[in-house]
N, C-alpha and C. Protein backbone atom coordinates (compact mmCIF):
# COMPACT_ATOMS: atom_id res chain seq x y z
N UNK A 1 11.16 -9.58 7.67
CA UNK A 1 12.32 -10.27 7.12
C UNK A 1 12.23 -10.37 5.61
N UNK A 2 11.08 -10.82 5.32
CA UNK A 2 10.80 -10.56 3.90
C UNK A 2 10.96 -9.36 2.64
N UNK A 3 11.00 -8.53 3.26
CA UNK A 3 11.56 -7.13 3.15
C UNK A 3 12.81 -6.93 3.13
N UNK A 4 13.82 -7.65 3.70
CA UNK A 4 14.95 -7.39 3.57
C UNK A 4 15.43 -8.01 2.87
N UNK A 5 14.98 -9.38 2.79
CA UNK A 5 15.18 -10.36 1.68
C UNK A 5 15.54 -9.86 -0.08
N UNK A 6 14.06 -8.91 0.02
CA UNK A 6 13.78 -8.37 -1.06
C UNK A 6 14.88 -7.32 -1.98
N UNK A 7 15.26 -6.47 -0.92
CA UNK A 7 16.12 -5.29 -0.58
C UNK A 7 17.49 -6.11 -0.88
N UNK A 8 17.75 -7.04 0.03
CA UNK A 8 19.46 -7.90 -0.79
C UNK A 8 19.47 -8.47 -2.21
N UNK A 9 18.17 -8.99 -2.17
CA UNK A 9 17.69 -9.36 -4.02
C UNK A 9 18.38 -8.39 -4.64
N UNK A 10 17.19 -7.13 -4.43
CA UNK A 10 17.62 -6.19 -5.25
C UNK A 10 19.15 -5.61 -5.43
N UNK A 11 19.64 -5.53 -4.28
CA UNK A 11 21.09 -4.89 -4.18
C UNK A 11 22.26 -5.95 -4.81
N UNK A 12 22.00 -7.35 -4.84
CA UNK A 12 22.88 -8.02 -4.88
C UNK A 12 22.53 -8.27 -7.27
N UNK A 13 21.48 -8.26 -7.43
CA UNK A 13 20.91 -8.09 -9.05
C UNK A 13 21.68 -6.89 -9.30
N UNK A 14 21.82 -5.40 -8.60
CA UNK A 14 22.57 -4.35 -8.97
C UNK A 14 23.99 -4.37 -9.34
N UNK A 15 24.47 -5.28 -7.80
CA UNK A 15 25.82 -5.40 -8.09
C UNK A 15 26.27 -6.66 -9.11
N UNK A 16 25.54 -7.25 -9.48
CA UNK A 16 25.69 -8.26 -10.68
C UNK A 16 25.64 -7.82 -12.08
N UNK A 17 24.92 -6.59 -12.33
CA UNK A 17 24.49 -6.55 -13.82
C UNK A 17 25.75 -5.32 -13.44
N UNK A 18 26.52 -4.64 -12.56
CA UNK A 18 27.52 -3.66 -12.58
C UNK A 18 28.38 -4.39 -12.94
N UNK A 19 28.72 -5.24 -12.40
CA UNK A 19 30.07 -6.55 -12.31
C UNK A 19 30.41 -6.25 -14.15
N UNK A 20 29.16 -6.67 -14.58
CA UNK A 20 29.26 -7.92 -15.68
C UNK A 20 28.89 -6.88 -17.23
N UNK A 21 28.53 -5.61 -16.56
CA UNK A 21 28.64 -4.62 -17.42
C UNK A 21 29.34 -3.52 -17.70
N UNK A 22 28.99 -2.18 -17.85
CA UNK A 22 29.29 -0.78 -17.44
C UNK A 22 29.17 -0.91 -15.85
N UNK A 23 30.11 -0.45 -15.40
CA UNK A 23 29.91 0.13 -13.86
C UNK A 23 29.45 1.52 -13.86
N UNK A 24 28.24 1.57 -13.00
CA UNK A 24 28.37 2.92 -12.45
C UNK A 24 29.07 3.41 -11.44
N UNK A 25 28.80 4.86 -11.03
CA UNK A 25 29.56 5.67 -9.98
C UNK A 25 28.60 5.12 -8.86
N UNK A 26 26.73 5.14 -9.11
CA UNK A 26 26.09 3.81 -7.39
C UNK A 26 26.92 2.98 -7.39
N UNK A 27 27.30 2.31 -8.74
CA UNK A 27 27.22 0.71 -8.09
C UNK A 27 28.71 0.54 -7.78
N UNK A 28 29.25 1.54 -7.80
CA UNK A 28 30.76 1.45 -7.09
C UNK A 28 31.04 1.94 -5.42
N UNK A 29 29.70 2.71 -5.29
CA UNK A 29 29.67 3.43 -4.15
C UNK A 29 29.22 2.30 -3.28
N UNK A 30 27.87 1.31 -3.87
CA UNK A 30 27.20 0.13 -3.00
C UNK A 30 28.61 -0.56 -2.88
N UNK A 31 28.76 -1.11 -3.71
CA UNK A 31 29.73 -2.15 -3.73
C UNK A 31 31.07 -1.84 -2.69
N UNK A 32 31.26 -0.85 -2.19
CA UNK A 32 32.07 -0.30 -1.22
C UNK A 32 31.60 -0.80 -0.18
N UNK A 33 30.38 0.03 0.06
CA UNK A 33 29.31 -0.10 0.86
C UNK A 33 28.95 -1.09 1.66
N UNK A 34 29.17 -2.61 0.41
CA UNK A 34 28.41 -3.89 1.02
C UNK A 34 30.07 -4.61 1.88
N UNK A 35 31.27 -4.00 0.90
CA UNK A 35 32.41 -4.94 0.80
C UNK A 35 32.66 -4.66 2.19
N UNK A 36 32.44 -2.90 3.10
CA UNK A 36 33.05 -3.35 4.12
C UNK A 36 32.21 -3.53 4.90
N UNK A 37 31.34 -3.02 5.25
CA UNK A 37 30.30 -4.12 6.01
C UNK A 37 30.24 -5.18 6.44
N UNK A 38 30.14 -6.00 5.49
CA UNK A 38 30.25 -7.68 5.71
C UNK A 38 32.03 -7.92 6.02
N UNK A 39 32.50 -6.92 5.42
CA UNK A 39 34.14 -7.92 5.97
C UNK A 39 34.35 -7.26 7.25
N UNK A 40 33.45 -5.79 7.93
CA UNK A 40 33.63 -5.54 9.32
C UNK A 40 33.30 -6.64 9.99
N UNK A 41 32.04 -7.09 9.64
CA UNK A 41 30.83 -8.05 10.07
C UNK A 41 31.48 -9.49 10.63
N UNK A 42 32.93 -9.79 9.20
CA UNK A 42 33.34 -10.92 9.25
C UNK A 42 33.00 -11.80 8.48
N UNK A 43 32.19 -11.65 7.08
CA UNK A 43 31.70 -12.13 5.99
C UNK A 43 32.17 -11.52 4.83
N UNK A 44 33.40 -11.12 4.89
CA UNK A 44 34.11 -11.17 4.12
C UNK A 44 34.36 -11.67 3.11
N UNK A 45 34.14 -13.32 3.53
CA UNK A 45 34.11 -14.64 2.12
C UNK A 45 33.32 -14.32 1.13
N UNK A 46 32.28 -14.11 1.56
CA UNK A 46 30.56 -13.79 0.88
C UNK A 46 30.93 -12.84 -0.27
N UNK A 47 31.94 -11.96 -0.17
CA UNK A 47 32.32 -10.61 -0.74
C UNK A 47 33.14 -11.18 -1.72
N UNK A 48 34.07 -11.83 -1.32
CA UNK A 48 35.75 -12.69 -2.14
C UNK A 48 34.71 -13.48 -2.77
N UNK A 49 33.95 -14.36 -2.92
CA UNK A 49 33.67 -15.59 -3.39
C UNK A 49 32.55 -14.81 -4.82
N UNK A 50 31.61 -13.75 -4.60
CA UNK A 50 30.82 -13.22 -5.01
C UNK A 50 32.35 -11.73 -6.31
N UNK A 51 32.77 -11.43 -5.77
CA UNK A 51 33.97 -10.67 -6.63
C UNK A 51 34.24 -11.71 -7.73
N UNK A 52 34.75 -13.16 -7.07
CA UNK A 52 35.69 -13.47 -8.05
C UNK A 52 34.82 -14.45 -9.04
N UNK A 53 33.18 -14.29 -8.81
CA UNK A 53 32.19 -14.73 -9.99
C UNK A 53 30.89 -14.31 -9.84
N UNK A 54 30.79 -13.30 -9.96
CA UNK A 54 29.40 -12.29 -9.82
C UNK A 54 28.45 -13.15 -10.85
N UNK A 55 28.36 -14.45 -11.45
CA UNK A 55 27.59 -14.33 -12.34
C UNK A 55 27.00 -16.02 -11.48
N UNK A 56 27.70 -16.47 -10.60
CA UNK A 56 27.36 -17.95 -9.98
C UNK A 56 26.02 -17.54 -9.11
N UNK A 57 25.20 -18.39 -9.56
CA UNK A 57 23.81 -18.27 -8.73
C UNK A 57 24.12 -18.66 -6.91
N UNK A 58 25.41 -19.64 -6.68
CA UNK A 58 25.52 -19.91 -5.50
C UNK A 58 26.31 -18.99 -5.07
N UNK A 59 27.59 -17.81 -5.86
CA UNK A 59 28.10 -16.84 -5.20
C UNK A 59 26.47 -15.84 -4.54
N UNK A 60 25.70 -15.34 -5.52
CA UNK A 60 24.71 -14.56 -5.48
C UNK A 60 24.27 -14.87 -4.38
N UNK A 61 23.84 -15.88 -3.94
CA UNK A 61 22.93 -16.39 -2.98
C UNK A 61 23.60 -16.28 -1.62
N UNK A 62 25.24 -16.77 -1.45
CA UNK A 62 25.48 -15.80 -0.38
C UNK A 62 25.94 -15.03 -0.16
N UNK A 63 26.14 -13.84 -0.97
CA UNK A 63 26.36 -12.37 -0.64
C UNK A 63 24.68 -12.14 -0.16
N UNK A 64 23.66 -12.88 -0.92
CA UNK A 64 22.45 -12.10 -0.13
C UNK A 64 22.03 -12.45 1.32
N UNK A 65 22.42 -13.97 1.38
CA UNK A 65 22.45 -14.41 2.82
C UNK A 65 23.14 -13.58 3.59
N UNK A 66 24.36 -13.19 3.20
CA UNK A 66 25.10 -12.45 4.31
C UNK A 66 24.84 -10.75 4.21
N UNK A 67 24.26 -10.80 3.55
CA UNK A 67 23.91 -9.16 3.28
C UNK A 67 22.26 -8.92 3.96
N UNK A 68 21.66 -10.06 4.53
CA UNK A 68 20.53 -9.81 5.16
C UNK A 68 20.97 -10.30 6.57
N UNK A 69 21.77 -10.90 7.00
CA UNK A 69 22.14 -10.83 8.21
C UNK A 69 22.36 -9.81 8.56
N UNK A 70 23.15 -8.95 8.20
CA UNK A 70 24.09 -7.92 8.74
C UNK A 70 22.91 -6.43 8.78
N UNK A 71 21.88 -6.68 7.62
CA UNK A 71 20.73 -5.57 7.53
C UNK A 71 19.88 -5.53 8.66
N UNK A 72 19.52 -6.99 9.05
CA UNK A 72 19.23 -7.56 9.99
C UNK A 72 19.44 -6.72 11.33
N UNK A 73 20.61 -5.87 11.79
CA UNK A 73 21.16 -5.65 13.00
C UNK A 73 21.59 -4.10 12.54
N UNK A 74 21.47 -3.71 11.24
CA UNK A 74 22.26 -2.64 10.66
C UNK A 74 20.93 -1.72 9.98
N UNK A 75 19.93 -0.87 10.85
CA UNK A 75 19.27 -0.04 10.41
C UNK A 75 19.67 1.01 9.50
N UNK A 76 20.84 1.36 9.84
CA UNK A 76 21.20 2.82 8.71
C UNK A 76 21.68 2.13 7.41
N UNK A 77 22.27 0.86 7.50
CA UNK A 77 22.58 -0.03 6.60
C UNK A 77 21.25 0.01 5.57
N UNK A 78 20.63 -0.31 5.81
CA UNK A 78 19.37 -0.75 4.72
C UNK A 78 18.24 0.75 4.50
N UNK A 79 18.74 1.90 5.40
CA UNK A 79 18.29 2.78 4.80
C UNK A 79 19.13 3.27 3.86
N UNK A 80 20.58 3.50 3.90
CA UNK A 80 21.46 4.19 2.72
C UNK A 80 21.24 2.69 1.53
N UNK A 81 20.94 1.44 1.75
CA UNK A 81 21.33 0.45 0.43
C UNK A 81 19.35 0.94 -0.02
N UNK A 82 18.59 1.25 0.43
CA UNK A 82 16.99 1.34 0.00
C UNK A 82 17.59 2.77 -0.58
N UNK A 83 17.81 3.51 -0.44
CA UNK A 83 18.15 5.31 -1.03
C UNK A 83 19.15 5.41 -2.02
N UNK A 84 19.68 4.13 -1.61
CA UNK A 84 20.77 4.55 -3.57
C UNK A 84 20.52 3.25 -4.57
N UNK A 85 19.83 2.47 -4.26
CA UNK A 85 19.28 1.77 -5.56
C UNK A 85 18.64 2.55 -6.70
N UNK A 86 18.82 2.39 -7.85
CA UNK A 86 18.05 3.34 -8.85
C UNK A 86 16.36 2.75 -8.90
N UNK A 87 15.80 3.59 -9.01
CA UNK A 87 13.94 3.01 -9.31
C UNK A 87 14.00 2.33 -10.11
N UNK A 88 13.16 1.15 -9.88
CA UNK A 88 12.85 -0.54 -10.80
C UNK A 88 12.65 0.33 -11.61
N UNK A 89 12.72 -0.08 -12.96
CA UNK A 89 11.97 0.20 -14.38
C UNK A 89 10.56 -0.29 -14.03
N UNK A 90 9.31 0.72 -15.01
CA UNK A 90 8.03 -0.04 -15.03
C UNK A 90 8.16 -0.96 -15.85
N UNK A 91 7.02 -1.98 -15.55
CA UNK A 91 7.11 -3.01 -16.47
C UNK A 91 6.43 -2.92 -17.76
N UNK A 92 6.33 -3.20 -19.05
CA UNK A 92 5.87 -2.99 -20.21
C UNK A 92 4.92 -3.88 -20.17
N UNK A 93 3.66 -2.74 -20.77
CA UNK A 93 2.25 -3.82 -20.64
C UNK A 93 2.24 -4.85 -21.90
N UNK A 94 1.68 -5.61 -21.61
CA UNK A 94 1.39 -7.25 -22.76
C UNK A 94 0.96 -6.69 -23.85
N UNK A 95 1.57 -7.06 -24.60
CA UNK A 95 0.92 -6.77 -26.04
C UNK A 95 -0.20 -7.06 -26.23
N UNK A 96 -0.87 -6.31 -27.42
CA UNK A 96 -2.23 -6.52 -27.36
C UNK A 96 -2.53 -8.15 -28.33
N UNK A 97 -3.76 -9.22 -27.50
CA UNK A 97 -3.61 -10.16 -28.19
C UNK A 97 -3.25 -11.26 -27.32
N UNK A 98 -1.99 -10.99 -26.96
CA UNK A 98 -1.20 -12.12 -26.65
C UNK A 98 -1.27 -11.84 -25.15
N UNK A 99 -1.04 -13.10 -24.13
CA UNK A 99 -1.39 -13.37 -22.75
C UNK A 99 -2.42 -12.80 -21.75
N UNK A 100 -2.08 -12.48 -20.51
CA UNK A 100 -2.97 -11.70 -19.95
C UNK A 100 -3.17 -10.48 -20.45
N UNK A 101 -4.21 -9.69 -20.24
CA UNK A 101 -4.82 -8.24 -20.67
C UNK A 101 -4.47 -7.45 -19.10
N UNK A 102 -3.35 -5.93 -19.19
CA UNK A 102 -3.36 -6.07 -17.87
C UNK A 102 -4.62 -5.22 -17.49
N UNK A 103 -4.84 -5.01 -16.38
CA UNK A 103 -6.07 -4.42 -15.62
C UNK A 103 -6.25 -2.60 -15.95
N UNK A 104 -7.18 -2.96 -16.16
CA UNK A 104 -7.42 -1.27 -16.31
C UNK A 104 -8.91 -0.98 -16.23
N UNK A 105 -8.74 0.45 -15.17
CA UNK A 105 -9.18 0.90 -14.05
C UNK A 105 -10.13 1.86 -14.87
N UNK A 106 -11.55 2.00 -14.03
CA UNK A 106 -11.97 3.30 -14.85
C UNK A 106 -13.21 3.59 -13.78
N UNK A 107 -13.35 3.98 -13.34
CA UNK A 107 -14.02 5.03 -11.73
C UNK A 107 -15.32 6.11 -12.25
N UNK A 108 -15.99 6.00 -12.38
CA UNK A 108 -16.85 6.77 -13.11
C UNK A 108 -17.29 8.44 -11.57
N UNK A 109 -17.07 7.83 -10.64
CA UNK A 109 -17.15 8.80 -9.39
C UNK A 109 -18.33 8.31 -8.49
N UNK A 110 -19.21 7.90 -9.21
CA UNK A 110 -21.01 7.70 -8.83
C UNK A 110 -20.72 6.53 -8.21
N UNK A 111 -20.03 5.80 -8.01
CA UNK A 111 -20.37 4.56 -7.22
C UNK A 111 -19.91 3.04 -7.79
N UNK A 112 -19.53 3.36 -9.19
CA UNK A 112 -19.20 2.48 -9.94
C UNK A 112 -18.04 2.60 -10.42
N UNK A 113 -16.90 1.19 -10.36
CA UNK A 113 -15.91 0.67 -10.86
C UNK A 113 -15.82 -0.26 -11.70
N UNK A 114 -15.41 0.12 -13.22
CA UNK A 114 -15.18 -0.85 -14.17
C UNK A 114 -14.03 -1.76 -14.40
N UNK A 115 -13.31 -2.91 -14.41
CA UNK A 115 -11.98 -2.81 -14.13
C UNK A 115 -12.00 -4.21 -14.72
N UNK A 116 -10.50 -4.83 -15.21
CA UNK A 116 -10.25 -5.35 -16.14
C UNK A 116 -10.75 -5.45 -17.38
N UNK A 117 -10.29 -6.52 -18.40
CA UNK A 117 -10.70 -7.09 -19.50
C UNK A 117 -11.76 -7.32 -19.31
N UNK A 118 -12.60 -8.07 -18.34
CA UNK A 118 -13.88 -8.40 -18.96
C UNK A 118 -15.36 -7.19 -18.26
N UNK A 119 -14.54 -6.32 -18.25
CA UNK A 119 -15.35 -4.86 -17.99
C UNK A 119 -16.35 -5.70 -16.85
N UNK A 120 -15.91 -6.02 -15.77
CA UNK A 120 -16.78 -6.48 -14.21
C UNK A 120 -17.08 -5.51 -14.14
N UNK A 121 -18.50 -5.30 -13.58
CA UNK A 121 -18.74 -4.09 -12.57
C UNK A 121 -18.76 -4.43 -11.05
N UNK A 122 -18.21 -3.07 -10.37
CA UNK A 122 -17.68 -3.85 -9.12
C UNK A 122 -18.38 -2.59 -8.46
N UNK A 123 -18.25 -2.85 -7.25
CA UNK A 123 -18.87 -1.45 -6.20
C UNK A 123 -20.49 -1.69 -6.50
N UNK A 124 -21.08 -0.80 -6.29
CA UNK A 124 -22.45 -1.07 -6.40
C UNK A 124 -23.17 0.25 -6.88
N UNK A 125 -24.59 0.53 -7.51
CA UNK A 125 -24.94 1.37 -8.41
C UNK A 125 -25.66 2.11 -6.80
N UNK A 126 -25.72 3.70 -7.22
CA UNK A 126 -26.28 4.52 -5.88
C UNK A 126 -27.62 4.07 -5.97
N UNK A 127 -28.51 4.31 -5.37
CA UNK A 127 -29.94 3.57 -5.32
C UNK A 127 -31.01 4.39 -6.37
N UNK A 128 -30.11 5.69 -6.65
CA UNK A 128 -30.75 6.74 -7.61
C UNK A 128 -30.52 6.66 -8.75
N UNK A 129 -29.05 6.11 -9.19
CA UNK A 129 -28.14 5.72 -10.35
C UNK A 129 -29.25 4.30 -10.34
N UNK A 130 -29.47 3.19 -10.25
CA UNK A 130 -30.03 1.89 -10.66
C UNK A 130 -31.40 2.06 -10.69
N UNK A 131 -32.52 3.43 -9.81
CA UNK A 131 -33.57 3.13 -10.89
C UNK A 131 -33.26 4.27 -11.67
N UNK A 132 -32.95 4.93 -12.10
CA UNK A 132 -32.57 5.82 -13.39
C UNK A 132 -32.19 4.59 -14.71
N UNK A 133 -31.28 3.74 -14.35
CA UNK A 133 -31.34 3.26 -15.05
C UNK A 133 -31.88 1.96 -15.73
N UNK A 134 -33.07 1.57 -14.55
CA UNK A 134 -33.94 0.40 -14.97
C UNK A 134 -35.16 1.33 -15.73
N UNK A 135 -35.23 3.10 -15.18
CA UNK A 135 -36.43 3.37 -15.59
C UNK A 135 -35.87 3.55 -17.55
N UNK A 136 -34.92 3.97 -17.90
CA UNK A 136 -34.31 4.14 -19.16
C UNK A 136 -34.37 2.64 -19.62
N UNK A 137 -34.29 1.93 -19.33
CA UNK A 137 -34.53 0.29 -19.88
C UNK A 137 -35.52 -0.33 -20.05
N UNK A 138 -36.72 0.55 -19.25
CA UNK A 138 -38.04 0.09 -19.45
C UNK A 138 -38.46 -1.11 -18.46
N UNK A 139 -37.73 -1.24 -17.06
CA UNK A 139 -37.85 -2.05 -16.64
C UNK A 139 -39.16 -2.14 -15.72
N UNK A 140 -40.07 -3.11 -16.27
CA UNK A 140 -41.53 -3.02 -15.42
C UNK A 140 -41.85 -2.83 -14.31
N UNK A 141 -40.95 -4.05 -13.76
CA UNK A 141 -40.88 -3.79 -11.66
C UNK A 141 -41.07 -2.42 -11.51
N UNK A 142 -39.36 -1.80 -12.08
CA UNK A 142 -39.48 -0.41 -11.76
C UNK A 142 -40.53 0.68 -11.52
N UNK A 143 -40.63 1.16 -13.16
CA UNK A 143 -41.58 1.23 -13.26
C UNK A 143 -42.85 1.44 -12.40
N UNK A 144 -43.10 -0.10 -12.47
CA UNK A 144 -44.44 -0.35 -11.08
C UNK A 144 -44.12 0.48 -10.25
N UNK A 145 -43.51 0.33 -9.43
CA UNK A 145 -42.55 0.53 -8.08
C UNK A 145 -43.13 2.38 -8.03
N UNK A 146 -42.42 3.00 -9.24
CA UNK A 146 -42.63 4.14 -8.92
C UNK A 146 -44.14 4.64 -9.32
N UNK A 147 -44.39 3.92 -10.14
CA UNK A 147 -45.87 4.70 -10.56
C UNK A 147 -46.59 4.61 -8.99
N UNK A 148 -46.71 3.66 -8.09
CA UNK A 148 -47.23 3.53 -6.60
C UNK A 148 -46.71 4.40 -5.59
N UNK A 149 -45.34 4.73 -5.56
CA UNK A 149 -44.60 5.66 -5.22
C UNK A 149 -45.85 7.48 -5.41
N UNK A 150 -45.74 7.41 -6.92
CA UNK A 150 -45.98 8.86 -7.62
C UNK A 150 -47.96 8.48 -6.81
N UNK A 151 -48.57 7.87 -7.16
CA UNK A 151 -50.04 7.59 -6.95
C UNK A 151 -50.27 7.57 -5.19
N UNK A 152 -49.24 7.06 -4.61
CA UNK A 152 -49.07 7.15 -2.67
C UNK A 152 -49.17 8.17 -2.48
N UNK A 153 -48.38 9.06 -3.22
CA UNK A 153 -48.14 10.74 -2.75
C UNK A 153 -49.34 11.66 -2.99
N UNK A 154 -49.98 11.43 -4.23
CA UNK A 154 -51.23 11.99 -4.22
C UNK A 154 -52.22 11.61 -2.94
N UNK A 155 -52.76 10.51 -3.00
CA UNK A 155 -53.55 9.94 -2.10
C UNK A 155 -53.19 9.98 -0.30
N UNK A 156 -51.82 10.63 -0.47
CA UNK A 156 -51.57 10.47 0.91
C UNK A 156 -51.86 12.34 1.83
């Protein structure tokens, strides 16, 4: 249901910024689309009340009410209104500085994921990748670890 919710959002924001702007040739085709539908449907009002003030948050609200009922029961309905919406715009990342930093991704292949602002490491190092790199750090354990390793193998 939430999904459809979403889908009348969207369709009913389309036919609002058409209303109240340039019309396109979609948003004349939806707007056909929704008008007879709902006045087959018998929600007709939803259509009249939403025409004669596309810009009232309470017209908006029920053309979407009545435009998710009817999706509700109307499968080909919400596949032709999902297929002629135009693609959301992406959203423009935050300037640098100011608010959140958005996330960014960086996969090295080996096992390790770097990701956001505060460079987390996530996933876990291969067991070959972490002493490679305790032995490059000089790390003693290590180190130890293998010199007993290298000295087992002789003696064994």
């Amino acid at each position: 249901m939430v999904v459809l919710d979403q889908l009348a959002a969207a369709v009913v924001q389309f036919l609002t910024a058409a209303a109240t702007g340039a019309g396109t040739a979609t948003a004349s085709l939806l707007g056909d689309v929704v008008r007879s539908r709902l006045t087959g449907a018998g929600l007709g009002s939803a259509v009249s009340e939403f025409e004669a003030a596309p810009q009232e948050p309470a017209a908006q609200a029920g053309l979407q009410t009545a435009l998710v009922a009817v999706m509700t029961n109307d499968q080909p309905l919400v596949l032709l209104l999902a297929g002629s919406l135009p693609p959301a715009a992406p959203e423009a990342p935050a300037a640098p500085g100011r608010g959140v930093v958005p996330a960014q991704h960086f996969n090295s292949g080996q096992g390790v994921t770097v990701q956001g602002s505060g460079n987390k490491v996530r996933g876990n190092f291969a067991g070959r990748d972490q002493i490679i790199t305790n032995i490059r750090r000089g790390d003693t354990k290590t180190l130890l670890l293998l010199a007993l390793v290298v000295l087992g193998n002789q003696f064994a």
